[in-house]
Coordinates of N, CA and C in Angstrom, one line a residue:
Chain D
X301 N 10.0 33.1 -30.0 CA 8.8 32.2 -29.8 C 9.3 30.8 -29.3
X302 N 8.8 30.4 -28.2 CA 9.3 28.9 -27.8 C 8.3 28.1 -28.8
X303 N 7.0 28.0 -29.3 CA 6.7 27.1 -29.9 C 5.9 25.9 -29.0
X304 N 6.5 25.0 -29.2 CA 5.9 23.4 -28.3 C 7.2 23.7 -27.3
X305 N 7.3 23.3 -26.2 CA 7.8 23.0 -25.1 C 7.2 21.5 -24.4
X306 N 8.6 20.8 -24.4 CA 8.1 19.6 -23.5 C 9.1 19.5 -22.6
X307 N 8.8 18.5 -21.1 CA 9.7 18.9 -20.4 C 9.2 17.2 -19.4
X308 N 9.9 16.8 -18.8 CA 11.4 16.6 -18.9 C 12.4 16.2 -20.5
X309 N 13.5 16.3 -21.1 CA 13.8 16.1 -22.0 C 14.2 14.5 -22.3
X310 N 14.5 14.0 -21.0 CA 15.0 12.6 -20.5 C 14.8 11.9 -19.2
X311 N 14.1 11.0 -19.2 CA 13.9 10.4 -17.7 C 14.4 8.6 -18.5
X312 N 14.7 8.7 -16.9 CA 14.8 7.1 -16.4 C 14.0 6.6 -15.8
X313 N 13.4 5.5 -15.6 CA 11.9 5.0 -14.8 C 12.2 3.6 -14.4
X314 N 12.0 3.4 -13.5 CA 11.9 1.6 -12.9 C 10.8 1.3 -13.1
X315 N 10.4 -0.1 -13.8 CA 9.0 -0.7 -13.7 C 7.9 -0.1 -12.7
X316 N 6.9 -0.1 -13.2 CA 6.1 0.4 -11.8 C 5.9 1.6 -11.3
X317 N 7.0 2.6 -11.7 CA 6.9 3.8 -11.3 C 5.8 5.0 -12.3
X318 N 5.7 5.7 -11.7 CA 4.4 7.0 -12.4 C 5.5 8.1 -12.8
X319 N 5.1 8.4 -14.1 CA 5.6 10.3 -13.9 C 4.7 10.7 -14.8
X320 N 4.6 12.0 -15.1 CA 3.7 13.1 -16.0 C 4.7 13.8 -17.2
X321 N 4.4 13.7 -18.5 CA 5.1 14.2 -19.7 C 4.3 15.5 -19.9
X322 N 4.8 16.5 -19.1 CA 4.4 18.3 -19.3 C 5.0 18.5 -21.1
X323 N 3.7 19.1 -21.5 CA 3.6 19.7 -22.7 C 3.0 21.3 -22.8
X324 N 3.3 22.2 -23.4 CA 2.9 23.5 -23.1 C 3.6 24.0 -24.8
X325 N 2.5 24.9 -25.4 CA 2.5 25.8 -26.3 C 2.1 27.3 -26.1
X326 N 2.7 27.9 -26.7 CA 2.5 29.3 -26.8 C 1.7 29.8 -28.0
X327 N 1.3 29.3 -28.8 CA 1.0 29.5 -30.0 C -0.7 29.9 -30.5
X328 N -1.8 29.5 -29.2 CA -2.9 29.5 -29.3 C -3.7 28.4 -30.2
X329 N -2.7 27.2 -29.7 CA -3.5 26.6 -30.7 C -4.4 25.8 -30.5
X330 N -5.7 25.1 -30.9 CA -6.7 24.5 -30.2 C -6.1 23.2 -30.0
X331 N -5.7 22.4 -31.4 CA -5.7 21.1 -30.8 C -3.9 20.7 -30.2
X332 N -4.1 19.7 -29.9 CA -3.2 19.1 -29.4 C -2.7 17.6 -29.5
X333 N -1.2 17.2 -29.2 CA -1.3 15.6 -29.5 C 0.2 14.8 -29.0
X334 N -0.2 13.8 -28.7 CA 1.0 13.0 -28.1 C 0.9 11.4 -29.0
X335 N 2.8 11.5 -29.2 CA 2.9 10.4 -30.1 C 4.0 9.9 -29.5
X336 N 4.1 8.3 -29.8 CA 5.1 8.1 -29.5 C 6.0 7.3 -30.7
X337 N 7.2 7.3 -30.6 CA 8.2 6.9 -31.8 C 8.8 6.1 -31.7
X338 N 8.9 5.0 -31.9 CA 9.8 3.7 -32.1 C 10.5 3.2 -33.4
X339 N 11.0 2.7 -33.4 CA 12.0 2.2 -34.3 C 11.4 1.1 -35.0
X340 N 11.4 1.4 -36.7 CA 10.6 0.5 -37.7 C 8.9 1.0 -37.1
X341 N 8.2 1.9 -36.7 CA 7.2 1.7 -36.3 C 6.2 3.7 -36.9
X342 N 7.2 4.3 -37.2 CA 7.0 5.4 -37.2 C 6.8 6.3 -36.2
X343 N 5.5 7.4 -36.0 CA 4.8 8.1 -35.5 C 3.6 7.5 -34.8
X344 N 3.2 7.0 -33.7 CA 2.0 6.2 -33.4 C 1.3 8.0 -32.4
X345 N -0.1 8.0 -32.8 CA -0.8 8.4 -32.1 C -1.0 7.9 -30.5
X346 N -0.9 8.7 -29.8 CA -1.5 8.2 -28.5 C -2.6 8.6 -28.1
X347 N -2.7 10.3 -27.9 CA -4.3 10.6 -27.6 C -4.0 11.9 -28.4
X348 N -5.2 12.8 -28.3 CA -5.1 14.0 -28.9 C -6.1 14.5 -28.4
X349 N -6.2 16.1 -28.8 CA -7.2 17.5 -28.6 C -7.8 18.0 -29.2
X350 N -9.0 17.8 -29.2 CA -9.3 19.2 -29.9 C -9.6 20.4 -29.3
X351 N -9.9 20.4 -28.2 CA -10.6 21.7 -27.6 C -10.0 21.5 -26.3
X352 N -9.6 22.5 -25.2 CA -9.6 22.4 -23.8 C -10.9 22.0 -23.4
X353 N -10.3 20.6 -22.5 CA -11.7 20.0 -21.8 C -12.0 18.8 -22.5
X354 N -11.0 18.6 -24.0 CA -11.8 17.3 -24.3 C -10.5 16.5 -25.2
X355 N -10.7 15.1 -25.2 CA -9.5 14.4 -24.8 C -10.2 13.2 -26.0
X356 N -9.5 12.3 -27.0 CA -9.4 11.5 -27.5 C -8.7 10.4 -27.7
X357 N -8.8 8.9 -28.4 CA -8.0 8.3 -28.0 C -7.4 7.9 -29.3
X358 N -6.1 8.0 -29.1 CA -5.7 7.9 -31.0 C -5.5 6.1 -31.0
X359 N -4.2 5.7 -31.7 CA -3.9 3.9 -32.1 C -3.1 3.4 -31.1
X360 N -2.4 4.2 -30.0 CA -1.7 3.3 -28.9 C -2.3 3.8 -27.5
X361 N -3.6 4.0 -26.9 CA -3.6 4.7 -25.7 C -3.5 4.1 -24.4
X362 N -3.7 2.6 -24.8 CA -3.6 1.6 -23.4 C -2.3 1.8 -22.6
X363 N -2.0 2.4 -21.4 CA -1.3 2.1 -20.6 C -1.0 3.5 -20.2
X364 N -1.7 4.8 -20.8 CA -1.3 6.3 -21.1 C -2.8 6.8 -20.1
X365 N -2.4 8.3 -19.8 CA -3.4 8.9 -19.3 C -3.2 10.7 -19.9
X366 N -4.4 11.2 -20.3 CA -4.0 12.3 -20.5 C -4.9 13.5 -19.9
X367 N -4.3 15.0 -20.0 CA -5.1 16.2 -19.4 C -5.2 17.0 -20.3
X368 N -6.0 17.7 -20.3 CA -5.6 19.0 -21.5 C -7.1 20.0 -20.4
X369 N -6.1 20.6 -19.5 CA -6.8 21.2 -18.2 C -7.3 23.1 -18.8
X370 N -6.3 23.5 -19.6 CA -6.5 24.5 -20.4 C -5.8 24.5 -21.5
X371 N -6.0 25.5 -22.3 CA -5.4 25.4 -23.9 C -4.0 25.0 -24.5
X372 N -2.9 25.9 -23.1 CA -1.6 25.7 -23.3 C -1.0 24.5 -23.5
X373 N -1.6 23.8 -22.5 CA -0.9 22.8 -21.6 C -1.8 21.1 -22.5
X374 N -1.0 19.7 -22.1 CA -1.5 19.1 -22.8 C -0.7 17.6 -22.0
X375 N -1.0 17.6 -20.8 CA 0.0 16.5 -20.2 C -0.4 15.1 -20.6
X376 N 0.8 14.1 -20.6 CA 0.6 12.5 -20.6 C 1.2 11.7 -19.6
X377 N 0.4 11.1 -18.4 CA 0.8 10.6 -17.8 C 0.7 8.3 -17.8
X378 N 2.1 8.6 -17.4 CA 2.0 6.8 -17.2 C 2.1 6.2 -15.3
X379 N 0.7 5.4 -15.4 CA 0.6 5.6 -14.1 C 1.7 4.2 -12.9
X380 N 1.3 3.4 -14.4 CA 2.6 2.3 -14.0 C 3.5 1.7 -15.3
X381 N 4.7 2.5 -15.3 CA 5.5 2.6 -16.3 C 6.2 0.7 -16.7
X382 N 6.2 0.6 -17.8 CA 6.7 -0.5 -18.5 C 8.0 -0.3 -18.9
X383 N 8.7 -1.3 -19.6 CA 10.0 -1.5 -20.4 C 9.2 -1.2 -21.5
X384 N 8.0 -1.9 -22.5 CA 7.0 -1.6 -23.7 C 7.2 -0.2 -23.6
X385 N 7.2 0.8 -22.6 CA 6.8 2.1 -22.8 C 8.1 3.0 -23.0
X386 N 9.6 1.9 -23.2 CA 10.8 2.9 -23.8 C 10.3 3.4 -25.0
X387 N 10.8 4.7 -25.4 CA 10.4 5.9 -26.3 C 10.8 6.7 -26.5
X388 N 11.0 7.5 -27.5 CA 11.0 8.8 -27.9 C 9.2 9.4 -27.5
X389 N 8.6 10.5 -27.0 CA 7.6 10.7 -27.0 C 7.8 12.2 -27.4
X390 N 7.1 12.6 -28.8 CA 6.8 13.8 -29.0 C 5.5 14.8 -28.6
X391 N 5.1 15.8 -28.5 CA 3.9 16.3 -28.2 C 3.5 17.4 -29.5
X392 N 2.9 17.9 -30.0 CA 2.4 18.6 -31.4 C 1.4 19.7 -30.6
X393 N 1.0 20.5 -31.3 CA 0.1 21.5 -31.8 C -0.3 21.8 -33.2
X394 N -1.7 22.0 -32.9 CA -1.9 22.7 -34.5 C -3.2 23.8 -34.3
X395 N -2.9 24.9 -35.4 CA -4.2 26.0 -35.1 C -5.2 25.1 -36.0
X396 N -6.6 25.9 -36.2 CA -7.6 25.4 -36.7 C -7.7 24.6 -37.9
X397 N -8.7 24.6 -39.0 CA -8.5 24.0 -39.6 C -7.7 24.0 -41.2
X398 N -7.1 23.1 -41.6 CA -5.6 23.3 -42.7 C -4.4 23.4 -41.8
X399 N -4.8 23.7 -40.6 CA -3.5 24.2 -40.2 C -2.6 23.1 -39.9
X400 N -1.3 23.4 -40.3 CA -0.1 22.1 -39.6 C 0.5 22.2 -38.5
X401 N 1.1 21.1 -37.7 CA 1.2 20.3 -36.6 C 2.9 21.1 -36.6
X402 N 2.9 21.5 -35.5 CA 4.5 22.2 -34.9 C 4.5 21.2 -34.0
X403 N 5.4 21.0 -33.9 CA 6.8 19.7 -33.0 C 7.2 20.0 -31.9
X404 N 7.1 19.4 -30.7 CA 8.6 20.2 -29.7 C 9.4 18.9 -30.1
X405 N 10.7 19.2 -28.9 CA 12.0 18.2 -29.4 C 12.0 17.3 -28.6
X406 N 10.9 16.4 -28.5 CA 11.0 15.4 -27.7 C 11.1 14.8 -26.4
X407 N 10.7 14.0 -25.6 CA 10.9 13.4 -24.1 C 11.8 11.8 -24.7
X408 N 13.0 11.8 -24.0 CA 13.6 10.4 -24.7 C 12.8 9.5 -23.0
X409 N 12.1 8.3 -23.1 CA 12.3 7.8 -21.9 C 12.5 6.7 -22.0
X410 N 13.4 6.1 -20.7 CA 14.0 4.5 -21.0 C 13.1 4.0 -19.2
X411 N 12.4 2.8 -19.7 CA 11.8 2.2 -18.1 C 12.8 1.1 -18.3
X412 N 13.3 1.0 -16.8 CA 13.9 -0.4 -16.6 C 13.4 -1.2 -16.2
Chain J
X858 N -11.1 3.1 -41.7 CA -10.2 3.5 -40.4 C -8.8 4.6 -41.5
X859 N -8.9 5.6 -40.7 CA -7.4 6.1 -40.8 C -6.4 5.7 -40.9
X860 N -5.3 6.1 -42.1 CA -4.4 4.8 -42.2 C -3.1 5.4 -43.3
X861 N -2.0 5.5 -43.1 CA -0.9 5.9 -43.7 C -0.1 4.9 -44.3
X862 N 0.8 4.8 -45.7 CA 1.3 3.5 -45.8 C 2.8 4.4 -46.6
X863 N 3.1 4.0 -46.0 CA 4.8 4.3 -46.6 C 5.6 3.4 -46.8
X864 N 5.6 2.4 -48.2 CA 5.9 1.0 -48.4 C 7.6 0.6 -48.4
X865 N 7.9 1.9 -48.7 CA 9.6 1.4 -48.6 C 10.1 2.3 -47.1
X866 N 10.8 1.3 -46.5 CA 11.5 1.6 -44.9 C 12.5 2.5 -45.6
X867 N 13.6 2.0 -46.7 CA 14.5 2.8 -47.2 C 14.7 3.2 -48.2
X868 N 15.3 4.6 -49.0 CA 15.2 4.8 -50.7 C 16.4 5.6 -50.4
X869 N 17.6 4.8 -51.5 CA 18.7 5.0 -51.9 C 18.3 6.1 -53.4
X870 N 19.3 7.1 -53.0 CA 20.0 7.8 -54.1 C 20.9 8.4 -54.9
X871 N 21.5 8.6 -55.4 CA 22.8 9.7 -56.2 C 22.4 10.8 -55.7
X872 N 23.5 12.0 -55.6 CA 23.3 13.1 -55.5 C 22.8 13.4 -56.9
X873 N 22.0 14.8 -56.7 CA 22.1 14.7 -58.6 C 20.4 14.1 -59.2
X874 N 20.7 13.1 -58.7 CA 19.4 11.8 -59.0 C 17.6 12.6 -58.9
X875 N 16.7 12.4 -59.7 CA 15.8 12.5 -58.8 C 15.3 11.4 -57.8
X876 N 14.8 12.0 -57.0 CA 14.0 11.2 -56.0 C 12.6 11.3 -55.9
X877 N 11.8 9.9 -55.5 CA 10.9 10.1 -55.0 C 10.5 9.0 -53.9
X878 N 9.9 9.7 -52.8 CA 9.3 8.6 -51.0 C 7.5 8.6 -51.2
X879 N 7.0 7.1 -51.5 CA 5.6 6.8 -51.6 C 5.1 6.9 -50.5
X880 N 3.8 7.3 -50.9 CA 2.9 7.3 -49.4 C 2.0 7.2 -49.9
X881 N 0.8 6.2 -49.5 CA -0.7 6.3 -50.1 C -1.7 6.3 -48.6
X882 N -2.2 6.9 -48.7 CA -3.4 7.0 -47.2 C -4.8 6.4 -47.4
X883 N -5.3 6.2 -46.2 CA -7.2 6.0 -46.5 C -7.5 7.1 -45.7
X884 N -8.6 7.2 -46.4 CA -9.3 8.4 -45.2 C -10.7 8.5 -45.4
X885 N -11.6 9.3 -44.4 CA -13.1 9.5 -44.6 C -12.7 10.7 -45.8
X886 N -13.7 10.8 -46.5 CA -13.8 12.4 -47.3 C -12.5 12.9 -47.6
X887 N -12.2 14.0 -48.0 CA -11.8 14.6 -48.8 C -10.5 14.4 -47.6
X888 N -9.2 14.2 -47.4 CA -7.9 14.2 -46.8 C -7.0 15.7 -47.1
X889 N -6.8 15.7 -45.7 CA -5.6 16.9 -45.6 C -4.3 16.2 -45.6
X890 N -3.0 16.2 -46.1 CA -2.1 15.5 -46.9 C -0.6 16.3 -46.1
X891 N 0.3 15.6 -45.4 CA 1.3 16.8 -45.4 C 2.4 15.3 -45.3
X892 N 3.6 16.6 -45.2 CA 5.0 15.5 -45.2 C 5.9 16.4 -44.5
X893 N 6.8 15.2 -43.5 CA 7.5 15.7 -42.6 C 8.6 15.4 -42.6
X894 N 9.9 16.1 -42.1 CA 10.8 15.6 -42.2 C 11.8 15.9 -40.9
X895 N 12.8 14.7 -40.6 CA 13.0 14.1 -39.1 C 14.8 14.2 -39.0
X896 N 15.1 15.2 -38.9 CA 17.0 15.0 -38.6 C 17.1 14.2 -37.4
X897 N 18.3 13.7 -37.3 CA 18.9 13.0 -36.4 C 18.9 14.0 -35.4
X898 N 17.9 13.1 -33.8 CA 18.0 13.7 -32.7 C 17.3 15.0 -32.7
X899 N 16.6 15.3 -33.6 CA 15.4 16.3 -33.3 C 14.1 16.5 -33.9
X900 N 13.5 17.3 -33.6 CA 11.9 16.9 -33.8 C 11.7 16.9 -35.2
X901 N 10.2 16.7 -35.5 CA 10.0 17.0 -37.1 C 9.8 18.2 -37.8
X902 N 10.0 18.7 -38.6 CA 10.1 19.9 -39.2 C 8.8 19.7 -40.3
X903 N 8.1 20.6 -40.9 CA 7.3 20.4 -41.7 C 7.6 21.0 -43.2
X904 N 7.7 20.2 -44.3 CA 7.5 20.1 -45.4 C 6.7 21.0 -46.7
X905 N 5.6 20.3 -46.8 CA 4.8 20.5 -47.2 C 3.2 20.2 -46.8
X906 N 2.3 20.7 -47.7 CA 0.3 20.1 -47.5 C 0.1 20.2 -48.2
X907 N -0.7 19.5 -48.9 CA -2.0 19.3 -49.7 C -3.7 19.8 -48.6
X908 N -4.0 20.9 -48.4 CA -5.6 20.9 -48.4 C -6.2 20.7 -49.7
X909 N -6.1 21.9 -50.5 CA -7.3 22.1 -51.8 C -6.5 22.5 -53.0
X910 N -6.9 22.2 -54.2 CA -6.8 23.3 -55.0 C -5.6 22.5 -56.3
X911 N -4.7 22.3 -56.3 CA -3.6 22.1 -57.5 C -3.1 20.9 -57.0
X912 N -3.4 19.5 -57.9 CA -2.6 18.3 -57.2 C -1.2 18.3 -56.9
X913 N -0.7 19.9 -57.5 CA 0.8 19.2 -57.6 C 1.4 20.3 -56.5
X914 N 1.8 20.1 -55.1 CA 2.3 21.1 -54.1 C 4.0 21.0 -53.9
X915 N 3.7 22.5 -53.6 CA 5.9 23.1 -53.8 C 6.0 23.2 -52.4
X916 N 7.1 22.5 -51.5 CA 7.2 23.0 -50.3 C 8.6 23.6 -49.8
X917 N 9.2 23.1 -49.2 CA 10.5 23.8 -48.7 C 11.6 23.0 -49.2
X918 N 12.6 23.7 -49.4 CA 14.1 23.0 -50.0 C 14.1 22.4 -51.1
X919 N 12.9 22.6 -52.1 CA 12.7 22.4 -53.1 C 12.2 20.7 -53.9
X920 N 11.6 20.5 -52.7 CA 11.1 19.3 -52.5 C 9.0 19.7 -52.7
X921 N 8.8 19.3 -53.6 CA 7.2 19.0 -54.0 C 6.6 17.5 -54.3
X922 N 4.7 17.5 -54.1 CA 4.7 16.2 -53.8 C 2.8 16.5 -54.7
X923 N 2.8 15.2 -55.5 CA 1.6 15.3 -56.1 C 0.7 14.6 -55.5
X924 N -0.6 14.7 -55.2 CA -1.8 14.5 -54.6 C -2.4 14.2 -56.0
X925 N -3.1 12.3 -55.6 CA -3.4 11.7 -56.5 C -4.7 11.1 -56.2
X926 N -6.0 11.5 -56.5 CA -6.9 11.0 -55.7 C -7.3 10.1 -56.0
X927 N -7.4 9.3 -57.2 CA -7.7 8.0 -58.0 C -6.6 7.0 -57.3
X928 N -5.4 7.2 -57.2 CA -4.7 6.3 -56.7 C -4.5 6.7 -54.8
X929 N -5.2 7.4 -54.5 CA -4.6 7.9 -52.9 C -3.4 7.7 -52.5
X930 N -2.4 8.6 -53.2 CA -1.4 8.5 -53.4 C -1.0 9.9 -53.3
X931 N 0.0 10.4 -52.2 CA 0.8 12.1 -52.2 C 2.6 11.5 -52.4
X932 N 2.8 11.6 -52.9 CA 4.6 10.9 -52.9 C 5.2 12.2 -53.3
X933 N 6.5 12.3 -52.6 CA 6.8 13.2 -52.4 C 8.3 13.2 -53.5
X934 N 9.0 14.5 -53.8 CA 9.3 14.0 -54.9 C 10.7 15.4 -55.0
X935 N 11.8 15.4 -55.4 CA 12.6 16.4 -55.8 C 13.3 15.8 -57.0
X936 N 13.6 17.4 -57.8 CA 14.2 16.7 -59.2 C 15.7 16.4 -59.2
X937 N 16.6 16.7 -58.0 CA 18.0 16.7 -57.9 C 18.1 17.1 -56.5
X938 N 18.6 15.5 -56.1 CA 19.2 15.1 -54.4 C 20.2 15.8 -54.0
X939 N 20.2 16.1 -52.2 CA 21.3 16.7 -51.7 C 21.7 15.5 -51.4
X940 N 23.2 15.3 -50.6 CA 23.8 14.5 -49.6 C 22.6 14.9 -48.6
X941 N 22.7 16.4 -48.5 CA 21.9 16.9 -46.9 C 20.5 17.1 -47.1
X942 N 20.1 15.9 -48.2 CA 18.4 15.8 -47.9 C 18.1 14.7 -47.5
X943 N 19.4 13.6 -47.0 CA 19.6 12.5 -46.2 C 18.7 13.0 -44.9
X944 N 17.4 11.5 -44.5 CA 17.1 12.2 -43.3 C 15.5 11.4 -43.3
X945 N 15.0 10.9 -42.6 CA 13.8 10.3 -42.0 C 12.7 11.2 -42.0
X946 N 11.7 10.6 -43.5 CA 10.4 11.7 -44.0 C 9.4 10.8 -43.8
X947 N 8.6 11.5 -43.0 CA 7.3 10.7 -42.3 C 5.9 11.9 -43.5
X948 N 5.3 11.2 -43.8 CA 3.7 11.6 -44.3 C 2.7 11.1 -43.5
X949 N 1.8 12.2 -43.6 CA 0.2 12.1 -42.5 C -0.9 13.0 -43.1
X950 N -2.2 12.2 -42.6 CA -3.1 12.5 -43.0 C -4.2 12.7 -41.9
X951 N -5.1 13.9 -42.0 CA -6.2 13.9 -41.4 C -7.3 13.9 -42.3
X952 N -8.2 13.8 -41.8 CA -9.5 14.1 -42.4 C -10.0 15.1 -42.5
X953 N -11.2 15.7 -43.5 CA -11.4 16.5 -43.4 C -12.6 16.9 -42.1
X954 N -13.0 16.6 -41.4 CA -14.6 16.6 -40.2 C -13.4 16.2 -39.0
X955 N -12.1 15.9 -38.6 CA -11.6 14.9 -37.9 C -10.4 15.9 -37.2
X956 N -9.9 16.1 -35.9 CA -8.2 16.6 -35.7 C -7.8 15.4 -35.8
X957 N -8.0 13.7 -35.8 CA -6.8 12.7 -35.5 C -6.2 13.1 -36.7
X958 N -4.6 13.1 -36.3 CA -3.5 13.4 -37.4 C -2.8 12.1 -37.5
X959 N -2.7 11.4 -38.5 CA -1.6 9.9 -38.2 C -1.0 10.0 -39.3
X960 N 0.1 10.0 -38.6 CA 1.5 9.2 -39.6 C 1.7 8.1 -39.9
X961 N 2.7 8.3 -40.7 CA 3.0 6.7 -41.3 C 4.5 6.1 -40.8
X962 N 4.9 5.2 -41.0 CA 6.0 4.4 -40.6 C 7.3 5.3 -40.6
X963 N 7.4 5.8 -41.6 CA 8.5 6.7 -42.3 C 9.6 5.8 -43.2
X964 N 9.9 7.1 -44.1 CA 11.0 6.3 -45.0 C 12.4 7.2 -44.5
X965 N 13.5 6.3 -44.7 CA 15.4 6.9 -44.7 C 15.6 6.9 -46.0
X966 N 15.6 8.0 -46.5 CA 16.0 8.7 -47.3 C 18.1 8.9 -47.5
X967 N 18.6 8.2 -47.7 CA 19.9 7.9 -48.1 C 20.4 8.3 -49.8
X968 N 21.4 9.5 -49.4 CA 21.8 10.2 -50.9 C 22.9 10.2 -50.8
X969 N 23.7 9.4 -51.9 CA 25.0 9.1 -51.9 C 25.8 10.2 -52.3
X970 N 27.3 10.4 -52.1 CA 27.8 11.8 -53.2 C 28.2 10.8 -54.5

């Protein structure tokens, strides 16, 4: 079982520039979620899922854009990347309700 | 508002020692309760939950955590530390009507031999 899959595992970015944070589960699970992780700051929500087709906005979403185009899949795009947006960025799944949140292993990104 | 509080950044221990990592939450209605835990350089692993039923929950590696609803308080808790239970434990809560899942700050968990 792969689980959460995120992909790239590491990028570099110059100010200014765009990329897309591919997230993908195997698991069937409805919701979905992207967090990002800093230092002294914990786990910060960025947006989340509940259903394919519908998109929320968690405690940090300013500067983020997200898709959740079908169930698998759960992308976060930054359309003009910051230094603020160096990160660890995790992505989650969870089945219905009670159910707990599986992990992939992270996107490290550093913007210069 | 949704809200996690994990008051100590760090909790020192003896091997041997018990431990315990605070977490008190707000939430709408009744709170789904879990705790997570974060090795160096990889993702989070899951712990334990509280949904329903017995305040006091048993999860993995012999680590349990009591759900306190008077005080909104799940602290998580073992009776005798590893060195290798050294390691960055995050707690989160959803609601019950709600998927937002939020964590808290997290605590480093440091167990001396």
């Amino acid at each position: 079982n792969a689980g959460v899959t995120q992909t790239p595992k590491f990028q570099v970015l110059k100010t200014g520039q765009s990329m897309t944070l591919q997230c993908a589960q195997d698991m069937n699970h409805n919701s979905m979620y992207w967090y990002r992780q800093d230092p002294g700051m914990g786990l910060r929500l960025i947006y989340y899922s509940a259903s394919e087709g519908t998109t929320d906005k968690g405690e940090v979403p300013n500067g983020y854009n997200v898709s959740r185009l079908n169930k698998r899949e759960f992308s976060l795009r930054l359309e003009s990347a910051a230094p603020s947006q160096t990160s660890v960025y995790f992505c989650a799944s969870r089945p219905g309700t009670g159910g707990l949140a599986f992990f992939g292993q992270g996107t490290r990104l550093t913007v210069v | 508002a949704q809200s996690v509080a994990q008051p100590e950044d760090q909790v020192n221990v003896a091997e041997g020692n018990p431990l315990t990592v605070k977490c008190t939450y707000s939430v709408s209605g009744n709170p789904y309760l879990f705790w997570y835990v974060q090795y160096p350089n990889r993702g989070l692993q899951f712990l334990l939950k509280y949904i329903t039923g017995d305040n006091l929950v048993k999860g993995s590696y012999g680590f349990e955590a009591e759900f306190n609803k008077s005080q909104t308080s799940f602290h998580l808790k073992k009776p005798s530390a590893l060195v290798s239970d050294s390691a960055l434990y995050f707690c989160a809560v959803r609601g019950y009507n709600t998927d937002k899942l939020i964590f808290g700050t997290g605590t480093r968990l440091q167990v001396f031999p």
